[in-house]
PDB file of C-alpha atoms in Angstrom:
ATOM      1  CA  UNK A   1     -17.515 -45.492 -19.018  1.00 42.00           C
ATOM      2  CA  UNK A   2     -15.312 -46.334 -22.189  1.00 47.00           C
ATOM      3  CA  UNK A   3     -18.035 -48.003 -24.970  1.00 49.00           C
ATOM      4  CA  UNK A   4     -15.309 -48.543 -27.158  1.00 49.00           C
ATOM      5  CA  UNK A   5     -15.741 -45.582 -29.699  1.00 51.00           C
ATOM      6  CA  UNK A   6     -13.156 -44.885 -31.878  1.00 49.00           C
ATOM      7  CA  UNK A   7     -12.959 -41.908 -35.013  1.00 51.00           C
ATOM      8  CA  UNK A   8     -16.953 -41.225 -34.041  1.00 46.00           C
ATOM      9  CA  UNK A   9     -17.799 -45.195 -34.347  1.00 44.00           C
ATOM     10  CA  UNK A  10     -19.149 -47.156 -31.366  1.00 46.00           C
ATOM     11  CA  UNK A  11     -17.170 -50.477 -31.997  1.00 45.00           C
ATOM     12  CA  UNK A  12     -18.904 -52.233 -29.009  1.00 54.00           C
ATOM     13  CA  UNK A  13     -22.568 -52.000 -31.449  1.00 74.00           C
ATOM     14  CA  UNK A  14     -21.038 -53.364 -34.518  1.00 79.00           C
ATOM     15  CA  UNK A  15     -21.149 -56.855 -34.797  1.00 89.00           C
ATOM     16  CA  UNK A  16     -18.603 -59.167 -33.738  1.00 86.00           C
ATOM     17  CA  UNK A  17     -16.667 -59.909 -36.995  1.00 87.00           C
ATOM     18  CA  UNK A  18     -17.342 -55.843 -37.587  1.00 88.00           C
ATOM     19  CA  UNK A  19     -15.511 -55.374 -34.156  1.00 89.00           C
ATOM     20  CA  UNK A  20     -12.488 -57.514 -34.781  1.00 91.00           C
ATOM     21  CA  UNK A  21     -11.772 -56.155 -38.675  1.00 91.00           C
ATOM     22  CA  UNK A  22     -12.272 -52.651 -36.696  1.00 92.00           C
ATOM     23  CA  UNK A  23      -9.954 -53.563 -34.302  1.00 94.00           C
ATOM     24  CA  UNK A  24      -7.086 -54.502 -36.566  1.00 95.00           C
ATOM     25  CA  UNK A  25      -7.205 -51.712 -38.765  1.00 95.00           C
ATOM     26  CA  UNK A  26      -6.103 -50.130 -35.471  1.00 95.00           C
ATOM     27  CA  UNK A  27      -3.636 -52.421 -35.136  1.00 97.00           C
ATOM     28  CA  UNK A  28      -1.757 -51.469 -38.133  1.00 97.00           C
ATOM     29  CA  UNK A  29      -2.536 -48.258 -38.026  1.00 97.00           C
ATOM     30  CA  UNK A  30      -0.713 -47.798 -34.722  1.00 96.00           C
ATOM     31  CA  UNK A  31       2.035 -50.052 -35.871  1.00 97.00           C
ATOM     32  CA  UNK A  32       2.674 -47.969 -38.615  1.00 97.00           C
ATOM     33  CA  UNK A  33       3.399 -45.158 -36.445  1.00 96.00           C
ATOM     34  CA  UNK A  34       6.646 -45.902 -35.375  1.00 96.00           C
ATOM     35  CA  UNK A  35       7.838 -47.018 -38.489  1.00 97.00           C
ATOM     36  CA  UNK A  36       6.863 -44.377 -40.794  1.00 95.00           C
ATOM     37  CA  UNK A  37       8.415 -41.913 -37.747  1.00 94.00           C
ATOM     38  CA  UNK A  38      11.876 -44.183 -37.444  1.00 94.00           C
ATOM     39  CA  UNK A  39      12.125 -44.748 -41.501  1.00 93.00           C
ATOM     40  CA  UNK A  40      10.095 -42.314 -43.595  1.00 90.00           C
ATOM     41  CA  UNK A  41       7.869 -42.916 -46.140  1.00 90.00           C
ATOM     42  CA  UNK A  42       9.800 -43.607 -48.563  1.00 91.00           C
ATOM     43  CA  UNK A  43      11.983 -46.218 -46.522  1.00 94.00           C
ATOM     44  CA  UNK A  44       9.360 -47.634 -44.723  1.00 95.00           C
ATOM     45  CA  UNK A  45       7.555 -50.850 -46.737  1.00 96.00           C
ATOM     46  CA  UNK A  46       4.234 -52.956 -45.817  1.00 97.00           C
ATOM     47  CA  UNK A  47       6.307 -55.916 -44.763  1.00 97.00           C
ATOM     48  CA  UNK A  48       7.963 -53.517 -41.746  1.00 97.00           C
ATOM     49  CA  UNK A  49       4.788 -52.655 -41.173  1.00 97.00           C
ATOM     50  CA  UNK A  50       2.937 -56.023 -40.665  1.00 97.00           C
ATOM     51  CA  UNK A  51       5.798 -57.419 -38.956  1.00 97.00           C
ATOM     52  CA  UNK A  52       5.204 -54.641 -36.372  1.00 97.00           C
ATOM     53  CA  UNK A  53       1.790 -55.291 -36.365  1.00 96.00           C
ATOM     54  CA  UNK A  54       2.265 -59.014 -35.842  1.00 96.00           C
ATOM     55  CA  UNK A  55       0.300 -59.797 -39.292  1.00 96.00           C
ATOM     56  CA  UNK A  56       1.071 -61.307 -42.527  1.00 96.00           C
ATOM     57  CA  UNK A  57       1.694 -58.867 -45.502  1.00 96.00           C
ATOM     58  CA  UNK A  58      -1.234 -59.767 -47.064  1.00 95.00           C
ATOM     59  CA  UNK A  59      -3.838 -59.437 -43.786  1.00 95.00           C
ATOM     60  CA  UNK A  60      -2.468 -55.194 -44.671  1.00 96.00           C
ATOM     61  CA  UNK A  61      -3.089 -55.141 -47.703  1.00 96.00           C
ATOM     62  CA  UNK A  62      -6.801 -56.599 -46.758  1.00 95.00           C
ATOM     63  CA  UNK A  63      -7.385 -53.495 -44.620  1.00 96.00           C
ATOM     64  CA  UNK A  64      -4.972 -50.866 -47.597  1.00 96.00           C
ATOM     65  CA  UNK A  65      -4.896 -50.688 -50.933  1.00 94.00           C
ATOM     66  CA  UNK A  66      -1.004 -49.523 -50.443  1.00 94.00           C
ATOM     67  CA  UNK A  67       1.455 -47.874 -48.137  1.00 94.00           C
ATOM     68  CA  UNK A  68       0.198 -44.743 -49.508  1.00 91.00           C
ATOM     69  CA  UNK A  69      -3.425 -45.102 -48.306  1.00 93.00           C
ATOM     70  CA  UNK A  70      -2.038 -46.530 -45.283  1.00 95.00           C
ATOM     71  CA  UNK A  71      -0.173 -43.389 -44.404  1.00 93.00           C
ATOM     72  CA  UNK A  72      -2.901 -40.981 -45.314  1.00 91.00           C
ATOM     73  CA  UNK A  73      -4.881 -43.048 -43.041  1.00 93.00           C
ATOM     74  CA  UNK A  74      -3.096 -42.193 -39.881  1.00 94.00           C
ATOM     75  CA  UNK A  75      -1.808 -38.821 -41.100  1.00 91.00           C
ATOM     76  CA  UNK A  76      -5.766 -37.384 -41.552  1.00 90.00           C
ATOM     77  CA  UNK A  77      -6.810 -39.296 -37.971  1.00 93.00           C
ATOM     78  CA  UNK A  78      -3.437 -37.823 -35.953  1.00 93.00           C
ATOM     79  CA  UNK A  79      -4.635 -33.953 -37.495  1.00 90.00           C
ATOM     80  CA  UNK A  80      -8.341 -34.950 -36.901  1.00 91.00           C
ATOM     81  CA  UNK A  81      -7.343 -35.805 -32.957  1.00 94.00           C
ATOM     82  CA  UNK A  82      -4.978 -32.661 -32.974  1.00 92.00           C
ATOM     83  CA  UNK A  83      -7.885 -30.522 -34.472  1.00 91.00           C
ATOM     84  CA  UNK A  84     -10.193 -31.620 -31.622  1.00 93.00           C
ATOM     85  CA  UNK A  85      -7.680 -31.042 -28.760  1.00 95.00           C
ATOM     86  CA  UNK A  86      -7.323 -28.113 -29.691  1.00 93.00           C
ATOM     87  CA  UNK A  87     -10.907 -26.991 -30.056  1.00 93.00           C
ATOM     88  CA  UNK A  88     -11.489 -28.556 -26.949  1.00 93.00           C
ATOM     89  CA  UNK A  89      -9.096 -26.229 -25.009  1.00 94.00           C
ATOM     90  CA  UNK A  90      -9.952 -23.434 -26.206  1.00 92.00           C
ATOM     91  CA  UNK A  91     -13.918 -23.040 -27.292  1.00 89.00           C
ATOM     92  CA  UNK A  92     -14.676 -22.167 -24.235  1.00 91.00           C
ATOM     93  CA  UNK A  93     -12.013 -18.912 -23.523  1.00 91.00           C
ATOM     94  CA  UNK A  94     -13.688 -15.677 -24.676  1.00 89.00           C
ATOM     95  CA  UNK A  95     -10.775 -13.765 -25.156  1.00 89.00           C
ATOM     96  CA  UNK A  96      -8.826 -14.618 -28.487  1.00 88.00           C
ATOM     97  CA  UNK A  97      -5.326 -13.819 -26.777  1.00 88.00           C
ATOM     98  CA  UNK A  98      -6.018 -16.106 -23.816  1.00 91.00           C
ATOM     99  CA  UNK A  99      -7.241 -18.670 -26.383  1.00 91.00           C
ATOM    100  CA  UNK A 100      -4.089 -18.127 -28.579  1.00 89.00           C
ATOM    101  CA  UNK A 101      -2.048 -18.720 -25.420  1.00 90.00           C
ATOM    102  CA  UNK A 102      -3.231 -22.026 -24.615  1.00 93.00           C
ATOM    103  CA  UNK A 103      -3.322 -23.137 -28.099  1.00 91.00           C
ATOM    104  CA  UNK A 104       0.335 -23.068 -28.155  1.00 89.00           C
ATOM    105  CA  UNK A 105       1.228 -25.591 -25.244  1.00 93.00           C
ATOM    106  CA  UNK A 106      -1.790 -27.447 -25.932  1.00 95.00           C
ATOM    107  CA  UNK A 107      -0.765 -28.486 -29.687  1.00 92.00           C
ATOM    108  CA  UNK A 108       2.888 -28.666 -28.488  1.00 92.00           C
ATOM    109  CA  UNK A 109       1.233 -31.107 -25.142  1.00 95.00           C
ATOM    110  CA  UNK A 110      -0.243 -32.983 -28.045  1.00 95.00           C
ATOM    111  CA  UNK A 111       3.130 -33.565 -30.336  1.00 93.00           C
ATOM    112  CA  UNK A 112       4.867 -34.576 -26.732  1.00 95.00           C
ATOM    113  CA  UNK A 113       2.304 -37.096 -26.326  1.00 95.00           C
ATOM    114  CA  UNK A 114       2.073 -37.911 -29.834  1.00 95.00           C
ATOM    115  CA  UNK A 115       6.252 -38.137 -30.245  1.00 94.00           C
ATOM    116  CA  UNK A 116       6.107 -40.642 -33.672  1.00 95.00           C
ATOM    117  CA  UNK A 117       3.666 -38.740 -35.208  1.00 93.00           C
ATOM    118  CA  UNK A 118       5.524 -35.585 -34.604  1.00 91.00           C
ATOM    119  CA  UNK A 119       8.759 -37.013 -36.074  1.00 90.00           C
ATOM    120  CA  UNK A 120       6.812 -37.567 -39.046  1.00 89.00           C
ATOM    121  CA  UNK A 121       4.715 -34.539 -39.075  1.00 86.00           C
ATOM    122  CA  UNK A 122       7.944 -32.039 -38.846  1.00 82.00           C
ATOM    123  CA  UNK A 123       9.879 -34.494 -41.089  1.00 79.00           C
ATOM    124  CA  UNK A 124       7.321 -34.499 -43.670  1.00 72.00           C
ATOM    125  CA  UNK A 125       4.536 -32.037 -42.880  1.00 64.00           C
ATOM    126  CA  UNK A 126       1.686 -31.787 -45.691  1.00 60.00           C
ATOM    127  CA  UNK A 127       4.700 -31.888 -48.735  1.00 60.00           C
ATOM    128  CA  UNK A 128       3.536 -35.222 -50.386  1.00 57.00           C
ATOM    129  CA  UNK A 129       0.426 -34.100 -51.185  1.00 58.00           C
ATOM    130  CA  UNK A 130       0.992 -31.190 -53.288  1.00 56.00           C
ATOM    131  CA  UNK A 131       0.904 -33.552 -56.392  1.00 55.00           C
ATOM    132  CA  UNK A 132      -1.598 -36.165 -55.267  1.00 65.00           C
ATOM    133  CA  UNK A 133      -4.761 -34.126 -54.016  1.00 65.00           C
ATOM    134  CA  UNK A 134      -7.107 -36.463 -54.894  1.00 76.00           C
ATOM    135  CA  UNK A 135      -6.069 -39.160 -52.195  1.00 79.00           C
ATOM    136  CA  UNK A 136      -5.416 -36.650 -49.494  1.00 80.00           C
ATOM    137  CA  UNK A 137      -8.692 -34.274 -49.755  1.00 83.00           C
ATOM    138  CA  UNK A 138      -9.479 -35.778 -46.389  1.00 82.00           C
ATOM    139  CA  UNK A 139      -5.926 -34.440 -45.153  1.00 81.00           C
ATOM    140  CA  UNK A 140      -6.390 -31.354 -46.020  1.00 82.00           C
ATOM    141  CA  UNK A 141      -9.852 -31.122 -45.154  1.00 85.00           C
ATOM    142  CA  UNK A 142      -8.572 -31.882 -41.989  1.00 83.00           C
ATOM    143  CA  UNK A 143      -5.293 -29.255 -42.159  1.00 82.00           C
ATOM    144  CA  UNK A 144      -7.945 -26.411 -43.234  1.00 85.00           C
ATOM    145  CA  UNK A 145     -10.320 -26.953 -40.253  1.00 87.00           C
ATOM    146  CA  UNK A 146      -6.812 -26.437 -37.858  1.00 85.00           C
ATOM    147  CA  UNK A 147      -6.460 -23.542 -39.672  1.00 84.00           C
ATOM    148  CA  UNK A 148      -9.393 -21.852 -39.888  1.00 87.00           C
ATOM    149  CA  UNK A 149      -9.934 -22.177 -35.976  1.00 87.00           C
ATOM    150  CA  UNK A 150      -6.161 -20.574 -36.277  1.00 86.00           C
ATOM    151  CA  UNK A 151      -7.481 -17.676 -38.610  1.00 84.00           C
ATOM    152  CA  UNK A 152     -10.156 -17.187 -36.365  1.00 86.00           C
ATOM    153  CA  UNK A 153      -8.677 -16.506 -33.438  1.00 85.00           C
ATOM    154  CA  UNK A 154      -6.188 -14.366 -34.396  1.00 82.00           C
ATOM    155  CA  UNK A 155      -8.503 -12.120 -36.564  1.00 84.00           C
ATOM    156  CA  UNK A 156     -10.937 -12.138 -33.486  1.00 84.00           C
ATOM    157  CA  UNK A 157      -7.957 -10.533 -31.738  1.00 80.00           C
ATOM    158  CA  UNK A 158      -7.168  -8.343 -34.678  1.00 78.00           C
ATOM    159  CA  UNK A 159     -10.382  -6.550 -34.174  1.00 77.00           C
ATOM    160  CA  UNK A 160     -10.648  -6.178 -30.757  1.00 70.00           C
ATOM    161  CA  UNK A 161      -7.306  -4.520 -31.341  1.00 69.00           C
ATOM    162  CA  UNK A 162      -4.952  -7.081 -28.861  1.00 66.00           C
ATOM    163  CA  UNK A 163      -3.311  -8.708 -31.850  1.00 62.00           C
ATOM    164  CA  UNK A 164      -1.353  -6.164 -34.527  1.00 58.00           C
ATOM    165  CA  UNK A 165       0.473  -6.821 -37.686  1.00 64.00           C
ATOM    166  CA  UNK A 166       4.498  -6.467 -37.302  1.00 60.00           C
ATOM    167  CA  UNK A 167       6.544  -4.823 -40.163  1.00 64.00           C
ATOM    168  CA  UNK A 168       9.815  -7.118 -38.884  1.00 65.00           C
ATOM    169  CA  UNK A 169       9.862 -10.271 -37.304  1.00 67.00           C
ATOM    170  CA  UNK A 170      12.859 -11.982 -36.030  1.00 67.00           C
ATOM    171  CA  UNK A 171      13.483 -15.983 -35.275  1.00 73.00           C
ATOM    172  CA  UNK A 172      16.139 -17.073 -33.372  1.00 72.00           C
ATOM    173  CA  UNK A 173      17.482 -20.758 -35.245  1.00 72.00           C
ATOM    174  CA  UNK A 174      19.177 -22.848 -33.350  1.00 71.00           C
ATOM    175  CA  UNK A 175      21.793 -24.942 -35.253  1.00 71.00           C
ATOM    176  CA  UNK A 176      24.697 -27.593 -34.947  1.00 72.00           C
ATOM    177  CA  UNK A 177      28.016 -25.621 -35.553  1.00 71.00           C
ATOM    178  CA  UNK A 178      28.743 -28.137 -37.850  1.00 74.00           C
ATOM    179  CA  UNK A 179      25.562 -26.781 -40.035  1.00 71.00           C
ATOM    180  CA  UNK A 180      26.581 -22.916 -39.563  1.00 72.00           C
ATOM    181  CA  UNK A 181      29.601 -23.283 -41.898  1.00 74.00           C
ATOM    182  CA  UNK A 182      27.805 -21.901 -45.226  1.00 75.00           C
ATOM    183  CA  UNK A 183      25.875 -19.521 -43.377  1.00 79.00           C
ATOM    184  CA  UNK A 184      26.874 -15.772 -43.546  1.00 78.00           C
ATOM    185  CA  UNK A 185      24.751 -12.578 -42.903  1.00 81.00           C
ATOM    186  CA  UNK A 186      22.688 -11.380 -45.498  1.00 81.00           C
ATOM    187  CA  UNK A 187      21.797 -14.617 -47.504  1.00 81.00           C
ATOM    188  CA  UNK A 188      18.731 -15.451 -48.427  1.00 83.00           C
ATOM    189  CA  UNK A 189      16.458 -17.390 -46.247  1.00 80.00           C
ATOM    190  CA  UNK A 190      13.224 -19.601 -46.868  1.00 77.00           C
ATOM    191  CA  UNK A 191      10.624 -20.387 -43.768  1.00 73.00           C
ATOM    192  CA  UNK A 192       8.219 -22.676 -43.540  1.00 68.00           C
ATOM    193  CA  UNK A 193       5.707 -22.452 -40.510  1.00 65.00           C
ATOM    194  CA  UNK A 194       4.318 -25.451 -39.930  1.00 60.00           C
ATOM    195  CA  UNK A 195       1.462 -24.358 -37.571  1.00 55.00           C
ATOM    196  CA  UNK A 196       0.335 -21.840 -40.583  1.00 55.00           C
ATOM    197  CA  UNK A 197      -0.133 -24.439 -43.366  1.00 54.00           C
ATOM    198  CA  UNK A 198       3.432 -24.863 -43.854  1.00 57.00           C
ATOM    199  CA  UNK A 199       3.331 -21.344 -45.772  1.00 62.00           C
ATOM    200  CA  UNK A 200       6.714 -20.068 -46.999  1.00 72.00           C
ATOM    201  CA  UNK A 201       8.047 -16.631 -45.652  1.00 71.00           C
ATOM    202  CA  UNK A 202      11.264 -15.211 -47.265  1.00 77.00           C
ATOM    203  CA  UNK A 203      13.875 -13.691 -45.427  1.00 76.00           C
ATOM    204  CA  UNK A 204      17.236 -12.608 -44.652  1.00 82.00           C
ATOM    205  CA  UNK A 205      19.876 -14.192 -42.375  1.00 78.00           C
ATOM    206  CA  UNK A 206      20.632 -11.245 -39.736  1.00 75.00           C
ATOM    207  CA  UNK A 207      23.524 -12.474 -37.450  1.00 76.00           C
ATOM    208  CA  UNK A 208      24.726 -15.721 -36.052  1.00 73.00           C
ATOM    209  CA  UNK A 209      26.164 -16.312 -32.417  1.00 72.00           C
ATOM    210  CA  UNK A 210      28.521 -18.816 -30.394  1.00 63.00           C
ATOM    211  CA  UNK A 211      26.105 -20.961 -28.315  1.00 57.00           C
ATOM    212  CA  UNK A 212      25.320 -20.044 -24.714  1.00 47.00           C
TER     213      UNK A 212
END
């Protein structure tokens, strides 16, 4: 039976004024979605947003201070819901490969589900907030509890001995040939891996190939 909760609040016990203010933010929150995903951040204004949400500007601004707050909003509750799928899958598998396994398709079922969010998740990732920690400690509160379930598993695995370091590592990149025309072997390379923190890994471009 669905009692209406919603981010760990049971919306059906508040009171009714409580209920439809609740119910709003939702409304933008989810209309915001799709915008921020079609326009970026920096594109995407409050009056986009409220017209998608079928409110006046003002009625947003009622609910956040600014498009800022607004985004951080729905960026810490899509991570929070990601986080918990993800624990959800695999708390229960002993064995840290097994669980590393179905982490994978599970965060990827997630972004497939989740296809706005992902747009602005791979688009943007965690890169605003370098500069503005103080709004988005609940963020990256959020980011670090991915990752330490992450760290975790793998060093689980590292001790039972199923999970070794690698010297090399190589990643196939898939690009437009109309992006592989300043490429050449041997230049410098810089990778971010999203599902690590974003953390940057240097490298060196090894070959390229004609398309299968």
């Amino acid at each position: 039976m669905n009692d209406g909760s919603e981010n760990g609040v049971s919306v059906m016990k508040l009171p009714r004024r409580a209920r439809e203010r609740q119910q709003r933010r939702t409304d933008i929150l989810q209309a915001a979605e799709p915008v921020f995903a079609a326009k970026g951040f920096h594109a995407a204004s409050i009056e986009q947003i409220a017209r998608a949400a079928e409110f006046a500007s003002g009625t947003v601004y009622l609910y956040f201070k600014d498009k800022e707050a607004l985004y951080i909003e729905l960026f810490e509750q899509k991570m929070k819901e990601l986080t918990a799928t993800i624990r959800g899958e695999v708390e229960s598998i002993k064995d840290p490969v097994e669980a590393l396994k179905t982490l994978v398709p599970t965060r990827m079922g997630y972004f497939e589900r989740n296809r706005a969010f992902f747009q602005i998740y791979a688009r943007e990732g965690m890169n605003r907030y370098e500069n503005r920690q103080d709004r988005w400690q609940g963020v990256i509160q959020s980011y670090e509890e991915y990752l330490a379930l992450l760290t975790k598993l793998i060093q689980s695995g590292q001790r039972l001995g199923n999970i070794v370091p690698l010297d090399d590592v190589f990643i196939d990149a898939n690009y437009k040939e109309t992006q592989l025309k300043r490429i050449r072997p041997g230049q410098p390379v810089t990778i971010k891996v999203d599902a690590y923190g974003f953390r940057t890994f240097k490298g060196t471009a090894d070959s390229l190939s004609a398309a299968a």
